[in-house]
Coordinates of C-alpha atoms in Angstrom, one line a residue:
M164 CA -35.4 35.0 65.2
P165 CA -33.1 33.8 62.3
S166 CA -34.6 31.7 59.6
P167 CA -33.4 28.1 59.3
L168 CA -32.5 28.9 55.7
E169 CA -29.7 31.2 54.8
T170 CA -30.3 32.7 51.4
D171 CA -27.6 34.1 49.1
D172 CA -29.4 35.6 46.1
R173 CA -26.2 36.3 44.3
K174 CA -25.5 32.6 44.2
G175 CA -29.2 31.8 43.5
L176 CA -29.5 29.1 46.2
S177 CA -30.4 28.5 49.8
A178 CA -28.2 26.6 52.2
I179 CA -30.0 24.6 54.8
S180 CA -28.8 24.7 58.4
A181 CA -26.9 21.8 59.9
T182 CA -26.1 20.4 63.3
T183 CA -22.4 20.5 62.6
S184 CA -20.3 23.6 61.9
D185 CA -17.6 22.3 59.6
K186 CA -18.0 24.1 56.3
I187 CA -16.4 23.6 52.9
K188 CA -13.3 25.8 52.8
S189 CA -11.9 25.0 49.4
I190 CA -12.5 22.8 46.3
E191 CA -9.6 22.0 44.0
T192 CA -9.3 19.9 40.9
F193 CA -6.2 18.1 39.6
R194 CA -5.8 16.9 36.0
V195 CA -3.4 14.0 36.4
P196 CA -2.0 11.3 34.1
P197 CA -2.9 8.9 32.6
R198 CA -6.4 10.5 32.1
W199 CA -8.0 11.3 35.5
L200 CA -9.4 14.3 37.2
F201 CA -9.0 14.2 41.0
V202 CA -10.9 16.5 43.4
K203 CA -9.8 17.7 46.8
V204 CA -12.3 19.2 49.2
E205 CA -11.1 20.7 52.5
T206 CA -13.2 21.9 55.4
E207 CA -12.6 24.8 57.7
T208 CA -11.4 22.4 60.4
G209 CA -8.8 20.9 58.0
I210 CA -10.4 17.6 57.2
V211 CA -9.6 16.6 53.6
G212 CA -11.7 14.5 51.3
W213 CA -10.7 13.1 47.9
G214 CA -13.0 12.5 44.9
E215 CA -12.7 11.6 41.3
A216 CA -14.6 13.4 38.5
T217 CA -13.1 11.7 35.5
L218 CA -15.1 12.0 32.3
E219 CA -12.9 10.5 29.6
G220 CA -12.1 13.0 26.9
H221 CA -14.1 15.9 28.4
T222 CA -11.9 17.1 31.3
E223 CA -12.2 20.8 30.5
A224 CA -16.0 20.6 30.5
V225 CA -16.0 19.0 34.0
E226 CA -13.5 21.6 35.2
G227 CA -15.9 24.3 34.1
A228 CA -18.6 22.8 36.2
F229 CA -16.3 23.1 39.2
E230 CA -16.1 26.8 38.7
D231 CA -19.8 26.8 39.4
F232 CA -19.4 24.5 42.4
R233 CA -16.8 26.7 44.0
E234 CA -19.1 29.7 43.8
R235 CA -22.1 27.8 45.1
F236 CA -20.8 25.5 47.7
I237 CA -17.8 27.0 49.5
G238 CA -19.2 27.9 52.9
W239 CA -21.7 25.1 52.9
E240 CA -21.9 22.4 55.6
A241 CA -19.7 19.5 54.4
A242 CA -22.0 17.1 56.1
N243 CA -25.0 18.0 54.0
I244 CA -24.2 15.7 51.1
E245 CA -27.8 15.1 50.2
D246 CA -28.7 18.7 50.2
I247 CA -25.8 19.6 48.0
C248 CA -26.3 16.8 45.5
K249 CA -30.0 17.7 45.0
F250 CA -29.0 20.8 43.1
Y251 CA -27.9 18.8 40.0
R252 CA -29.6 16.1 38.0
G253 CA -28.5 16.3 34.4
G254 CA -26.2 15.2 31.7
E255 CA -22.9 13.4 31.7
V256 CA -20.7 16.5 32.4
L257 CA -22.7 17.7 35.5
M258 CA -23.1 14.2 36.9
S259 CA -19.4 13.5 36.6
A260 CA -18.5 16.8 38.3
L261 CA -21.1 16.1 41.0
A262 CA -19.5 12.6 41.4
G263 CA -16.2 14.1 42.3
L264 CA -17.7 16.4 44.9
D265 CA -20.0 13.7 46.3
I266 CA -17.2 11.2 46.7
A267 CA -15.0 13.7 48.4
L268 CA -17.8 14.7 50.9
W269 CA -18.4 11.0 51.8
D270 CA -14.6 10.7 52.3
I271 CA -14.8 13.7 54.7
K272 CA -17.8 12.3 56.5
G273 CA -16.1 8.9 57.0
K274 CA -12.9 10.6 58.3
T275 CA -14.9 12.9 60.6
L276 CA -16.6 9.9 62.2
C277 CA -13.4 7.7 61.9
V278 CA -15.3 4.9 60.1
P279 CA -15.2 3.5 56.5
V280 CA -17.8 4.9 54.1
W281 CA -19.3 1.4 53.8
Q282 CA -20.3 1.6 57.5
L283 CA -22.3 4.7 56.7
L284 CA -24.0 2.9 53.8
G285 CA -25.5 0.2 56.0
G286 CA -22.5 -1.8 57.0
K287 CA -20.4 -4.6 55.5
V288 CA -22.0 -7.6 53.8
R289 CA -18.7 -9.2 52.5
D290 CA -15.1 -9.4 53.6
R291 CA -13.6 -9.2 50.1
V292 CA -14.5 -7.9 46.7
A293 CA -14.4 -9.8 43.4
V294 CA -12.5 -7.9 40.7
Y295 CA -11.6 -8.3 37.0
G296 CA -8.8 -6.9 34.8
W297 CA -8.8 -5.9 31.2
I298 CA -7.1 -7.6 28.3
G299 CA -6.9 -7.1 24.5
G300 CA -7.3 -3.3 24.3
D301 CA -9.7 -1.4 22.1
R302 CA -8.7 -3.5 19.1
P303 CA -8.7 -6.9 20.7
N304 CA -5.4 -8.9 20.2
D305 CA -2.8 -11.0 22.0
V306 CA -5.5 -12.1 24.4
L307 CA -4.0 -15.5 25.2
R308 CA -0.7 -14.1 26.6
Q309 CA -2.5 -11.3 28.4
A310 CA -5.0 -13.7 30.0
Q311 CA -2.2 -15.8 31.4
D312 CA -0.5 -12.6 32.7
R313 CA -3.7 -11.6 34.5
K314 CA -4.0 -15.1 36.0
D315 CA -0.4 -14.8 37.2
Q316 CA -1.3 -11.4 38.8
G317 CA -4.0 -13.0 40.9
F318 CA -7.1 -12.5 38.7
T319 CA -9.6 -15.2 38.1
A320 CA -11.7 -13.1 35.7
V321 CA -11.0 -10.6 32.9
K322 CA -13.0 -8.5 30.4
M323 CA -12.2 -7.9 26.7
N324 CA -13.8 -6.0 23.8
A325 CA -15.7 -8.4 21.5
V326 CA -14.7 -6.7 18.3
E327 CA -13.0 -3.7 16.8
C328 CA -15.6 -3.3 14.0
V329 CA -17.8 -5.7 12.1
T330 CA -18.5 -5.6 8.3
S331 CA -19.7 -9.2 7.9
P332 CA -20.7 -12.3 9.9
D333 CA -17.3 -13.8 9.2
D334 CA -15.7 -11.1 11.4
L335 CA -17.5 -12.7 14.4
K336 CA -15.5 -15.9 14.0
A337 CA -12.3 -14.2 15.2
T338 CA -14.1 -13.1 18.3
V339 CA -15.1 -16.7 19.1
E340 CA -11.5 -17.9 18.7
R341 CA -10.3 -15.2 21.1
I342 CA -12.8 -16.3 23.7
K343 CA -11.7 -19.9 23.3
D344 CA -8.1 -18.9 23.8
V345 CA -8.9 -17.0 27.0
R346 CA -11.1 -19.8 28.4
S347 CA -8.3 -22.3 27.8
V348 CA -6.2 -20.5 30.4
G349 CA -8.8 -21.4 33.0
I350 CA -10.1 -17.9 33.6
D351 CA -13.6 -16.4 33.3
V352 CA -14.2 -13.6 30.8
G353 CA -16.8 -10.9 30.3
I354 CA -17.4 -9.7 26.7
D355 CA -17.8 -6.0 26.1
F356 CA -19.8 -5.4 22.8
H357 CA -19.3 -1.7 23.5
G358 CA -22.3 -0.9 21.4
R359 CA -20.3 -1.6 18.3
L360 CA -22.8 -4.1 16.7
H361 CA -26.2 -3.5 15.3
K362 CA -28.9 -5.8 16.7
T363 CA -28.7 -8.4 14.0
M364 CA -24.9 -8.9 14.5
A365 CA -25.3 -8.7 18.2
K366 CA -27.9 -11.5 18.1
Q367 CA -25.6 -13.7 16.0
L368 CA -22.5 -13.1 18.2
A369 CA -24.4 -13.9 21.4
H370 CA -25.6 -17.2 19.9
M371 CA -22.0 -18.1 18.8
L372 CA -20.7 -17.4 22.3
E373 CA -23.2 -19.5 24.2
P374 CA -21.0 -22.7 24.3
Y375 CA -18.2 -20.7 26.1
Q376 CA -20.3 -19.3 28.9
P377 CA -19.0 -15.8 29.3
L378 CA -19.6 -14.0 32.6
F379 CA -21.7 -11.5 30.7
I380 CA -22.1 -9.7 27.5
E381 CA -21.8 -5.9 28.1
E382 CA -23.6 -3.3 26.1
P383 CA -24.8 -5.7 23.3
L384 CA -26.7 -2.6 22.1
L385 CA -26.3 1.0 23.0
P386 CA -28.6 2.6 25.6
G387 CA -32.0 3.8 24.3
H388 CA -32.9 0.5 22.6
V389 CA -35.0 -0.9 25.4
D390 CA -37.4 -2.9 23.2
E391 CA -34.6 -4.2 21.0
L392 CA -32.6 -5.2 24.0
S393 CA -35.6 -7.0 25.4
K394 CA -35.9 -9.1 22.3
L395 CA -32.2 -10.0 22.3
Y396 CA -32.4 -10.8 26.0
Q397 CA -35.0 -13.5 25.2
Q398 CA -32.6 -15.1 22.7
T399 CA -29.6 -15.8 24.9
T400 CA -28.8 -17.5 28.2
I401 CA -25.7 -15.3 28.7
P402 CA -26.2 -12.6 31.4
V403 CA -26.8 -9.2 29.8
A404 CA -25.0 -6.2 31.4
L405 CA -25.5 -2.5 30.8
G406 CA -25.1 0.8 32.5
E407 CA -21.8 2.8 32.0
R408 CA -23.7 5.4 30.0
L409 CA -26.7 5.6 32.4
H410 CA -26.1 8.3 34.9
T411 CA -29.2 8.3 37.2
R412 CA -31.6 5.8 38.6
Q413 CA -34.3 7.4 36.4
M414 CA -32.2 6.4 33.4
V415 CA -31.7 2.9 34.7
R416 CA -35.4 2.4 35.6
P417 CA -36.7 1.5 32.1
Y418 CA -34.3 -1.4 31.7
L419 CA -35.2 -2.8 35.1
E420 CA -38.9 -2.5 34.4
A421 CA -38.5 -4.2 31.0
G422 CA -36.6 -7.1 32.6
C423 CA -33.9 -7.0 29.8
I424 CA -30.7 -6.9 31.9
D425 CA -29.2 -9.2 34.5
I426 CA -26.4 -6.8 35.6
I427 CA -26.3 -3.1 36.0
Q428 CA -22.9 -1.4 35.7
P429 CA -23.0 2.2 36.9
D430 CA -19.8 4.1 36.7
I431 CA -19.4 6.0 40.0
S432 CA -17.5 8.9 38.4
H433 CA -20.3 9.3 35.8
S434 CA -23.4 8.5 37.9
G435 CA -23.2 11.2 40.6
G436 CA -20.8 9.5 42.9
I437 CA -21.5 7.3 45.9
S438 CA -24.9 8.7 46.7
E439 CA -26.6 8.0 43.3
T440 CA -24.6 4.8 42.6
K441 CA -25.8 3.3 45.9
R442 CA -29.4 4.2 45.0
I443 CA -29.0 2.5 41.7
A444 CA -27.6 -0.6 43.4
T445 CA -30.5 -0.7 45.8
L446 CA -33.1 -0.1 43.1
A447 CA -31.5 -3.0 41.1
E448 CA -31.8 -5.3 44.1
T449 CA -35.5 -4.8 44.0
Y450 CA -35.6 -6.4 40.5
D451 CA -33.1 -9.2 41.4
V452 CA -30.5 -7.5 39.2
G453 CA -26.8 -7.7 40.2
V454 CA -24.5 -4.7 40.3
A455 CA -21.0 -4.7 38.8
P456 CA -19.5 -1.2 39.0
H457 CA -17.9 0.1 35.8
C458 CA -14.5 1.5 36.7
P459 CA -11.8 1.8 34.1
L460 CA -10.6 4.9 36.0
G461 CA -8.3 5.9 38.9
P462 CA -7.8 4.9 42.5
I463 CA -10.3 7.2 44.0
S464 CA -13.1 5.9 41.8
F465 CA -12.0 2.4 42.5
A466 CA -12.0 2.9 46.3
A467 CA -15.4 4.5 46.1
S468 CA -16.7 1.6 44.0
L469 CA -15.4 -0.8 46.6
Q470 CA -17.5 1.0 49.2
I471 CA -20.6 0.2 47.1
A472 CA -19.4 -3.4 46.7
I473 CA -18.7 -4.0 50.3
S474 CA -22.2 -2.7 51.4
S475 CA -24.5 -4.0 48.6
P476 CA -25.9 -7.5 48.8
N477 CA -26.5 -7.8 45.1
F478 CA -22.9 -6.9 44.2
L479 CA -21.2 -9.3 41.7
I480 CA -17.8 -8.1 40.5
C481 CA -15.9 -4.8 40.0
E482 CA -13.8 -3.5 37.1
M483 CA -10.2 -2.7 38.0
S484 CA -8.0 -0.5 35.7
W485 CA -4.5 -1.7 36.9
K486 CA -2.3 -2.2 33.8
M487 CA -5.3 -1.3 31.6
H488 CA -4.5 -0.4 28.0
Y489 CA -5.4 3.2 28.6
N490 CA -2.7 3.5 31.2
L491 CA 0.1 2.1 29.0
G492 CA 2.8 4.5 28.0
S493 CA 2.3 6.6 31.1
D494 CA 4.5 6.6 34.2
Y495 CA 1.3 6.5 36.3
D496 CA -1.1 3.7 37.0
L497 CA -3.8 2.7 39.5
F498 CA -1.4 2.2 42.4
S499 CA 0.7 5.3 41.7
Y500 CA -1.2 7.9 43.8
V501 CA -1.9 5.8 46.9
T502 CA 0.6 5.7 49.7
D503 CA -0.2 2.0 50.5
R504 CA -0.4 0.0 47.4
D505 CA -1.3 -3.2 49.3
V506 CA -4.8 -2.0 49.9
F507 CA -5.6 -2.9 46.3
K508 CA -3.7 -6.2 46.2
V509 CA -5.4 -8.9 44.2
T510 CA -5.4 -12.4 45.7
N511 CA -7.4 -15.3 44.1
G512 CA -9.6 -12.8 42.3
F513 CA -10.4 -10.7 45.3
V514 CA -9.4 -7.4 46.9
E515 CA -9.8 -7.3 50.7
A516 CA -12.5 -4.9 52.0
L517 CA -11.0 -1.5 52.8
S518 CA -10.9 -0.8 56.5
G519 CA -9.5 2.7 56.9
P520 CA -11.7 5.7 57.6
G521 CA -13.5 7.4 54.7
L522 CA -12.6 5.8 51.4
G523 CA -9.9 3.7 53.1
I524 CA -7.0 5.0 51.0
E525 CA -4.5 7.7 51.6
I526 CA -3.7 9.9 48.5
D527 CA -0.1 11.1 48.0
E528 CA -1.0 14.8 47.6
D529 CA 2.6 15.8 46.8
L530 CA 2.7 13.4 43.9
V531 CA -0.8 14.5 42.7
R532 CA 0.4 18.2 42.6
K533 CA 3.7 17.2 40.9
A534 CA 2.0 15.2 38.2
A535 CA -0.7 17.8 37.7
A536 CA 1.9 20.5 37.3
E537 CA 3.9 18.4 34.8
T538 CA 0.9 17.7 32.6
K539 CA -1.2 20.9 33.1
D540 CA -1.5 21.5 29.4
F541 CA -2.3 17.9 28.5
S542 CA -5.9 16.9 27.7
W543 CA -6.6 13.2 27.1
R544 CA -8.9 12.4 24.2
N545 CA -10.7 9.2 23.6
P546 CA -9.5 7.2 20.5
V547 CA -11.4 7.7 17.3
W548 CA -11.0 5.4 14.3
R549 CA -12.9 4.6 11.2
G550 CA -13.9 1.3 9.7
P551 CA -13.2 0.1 6.1
D552 CA -16.2 2.2 4.8
G553 CA -14.8 5.4 6.4
G554 CA -17.5 5.5 9.1
I555 CA -16.6 6.4 12.7
R556 CA -16.6 3.3 15.0
E557 CA -17.9 3.4 18.6
W558 CA -15.1 3.4 21.2

């Protein structure tokens, strides 16, 4: 009598049996402009799922993880997403690689059953998804014009970096003036501190921003400062957001237990994909904390984030990278690789719930292969700059 577990000692793993017989045939990665890493998984019956494993500035490291994945998981049942994902819980690189595989497998499952992924996550709790666009760039400037542009494009909310770097309290005054400019357009704004301020300056800036009622202040302190963030939290009425550098629900848990955040912002391409991000959203709901997916990435990550948004009662708003500063100078943007660009159309601050099977988008594979071939030797690197004292500033 055969064992329910098929063991391959060479691979150092066991594959659990499944009720289906559609196995993973191939796993491919595509490095595409402006800075994204797409993943294509195909089953033996020809069903294709797309994922995104973008880890900004570390593409080669994630590609290396996929060498491991190909050896381990080709021949595994595509339906066993939970079993596959249990093999990895680790740092940023592995969780980003796992995200690409996980998203693709959910896409396959949805297409196999001819239903949207959100239906597999418990069903739809909203018909449309609130989104925001970026303004100002890494070194915030020209925000008044850009805010008006975003409003004209259909957005009712934007996000901007608070500061480039701060050397004295006087530098914070320029931030306040920029916020006033954006609010004068009649648009909401979230302020990304990006961990660029120490706690004393963060406290001062939060106080100065109170009259302008930002949607949230994001990463007022870098992760790891739970006690310090708790103290800052008690000193402001502005919602505090955090999470793009937290990759598992275990990493999120201390902030929820300390009660020092109002909004959790998992990045689906960094936090293990749809499986782990949905768990984070559900855990956050237990603490009455909202979820606002971090997504300055490509169309596959965005479509996957929308599946979380559509199915999560505590969802608030989702980041959207269309015309983001990191995409400028490239021939490619958020809509480039999808065959139907209307699926991401922004109207009165919302994107309609995706209704197609799987992720609800169709990827232009010919264009993906063309773009990947043209830029096969290109590796995007995150910007690095130094302040007046010569010290490296957080990006």
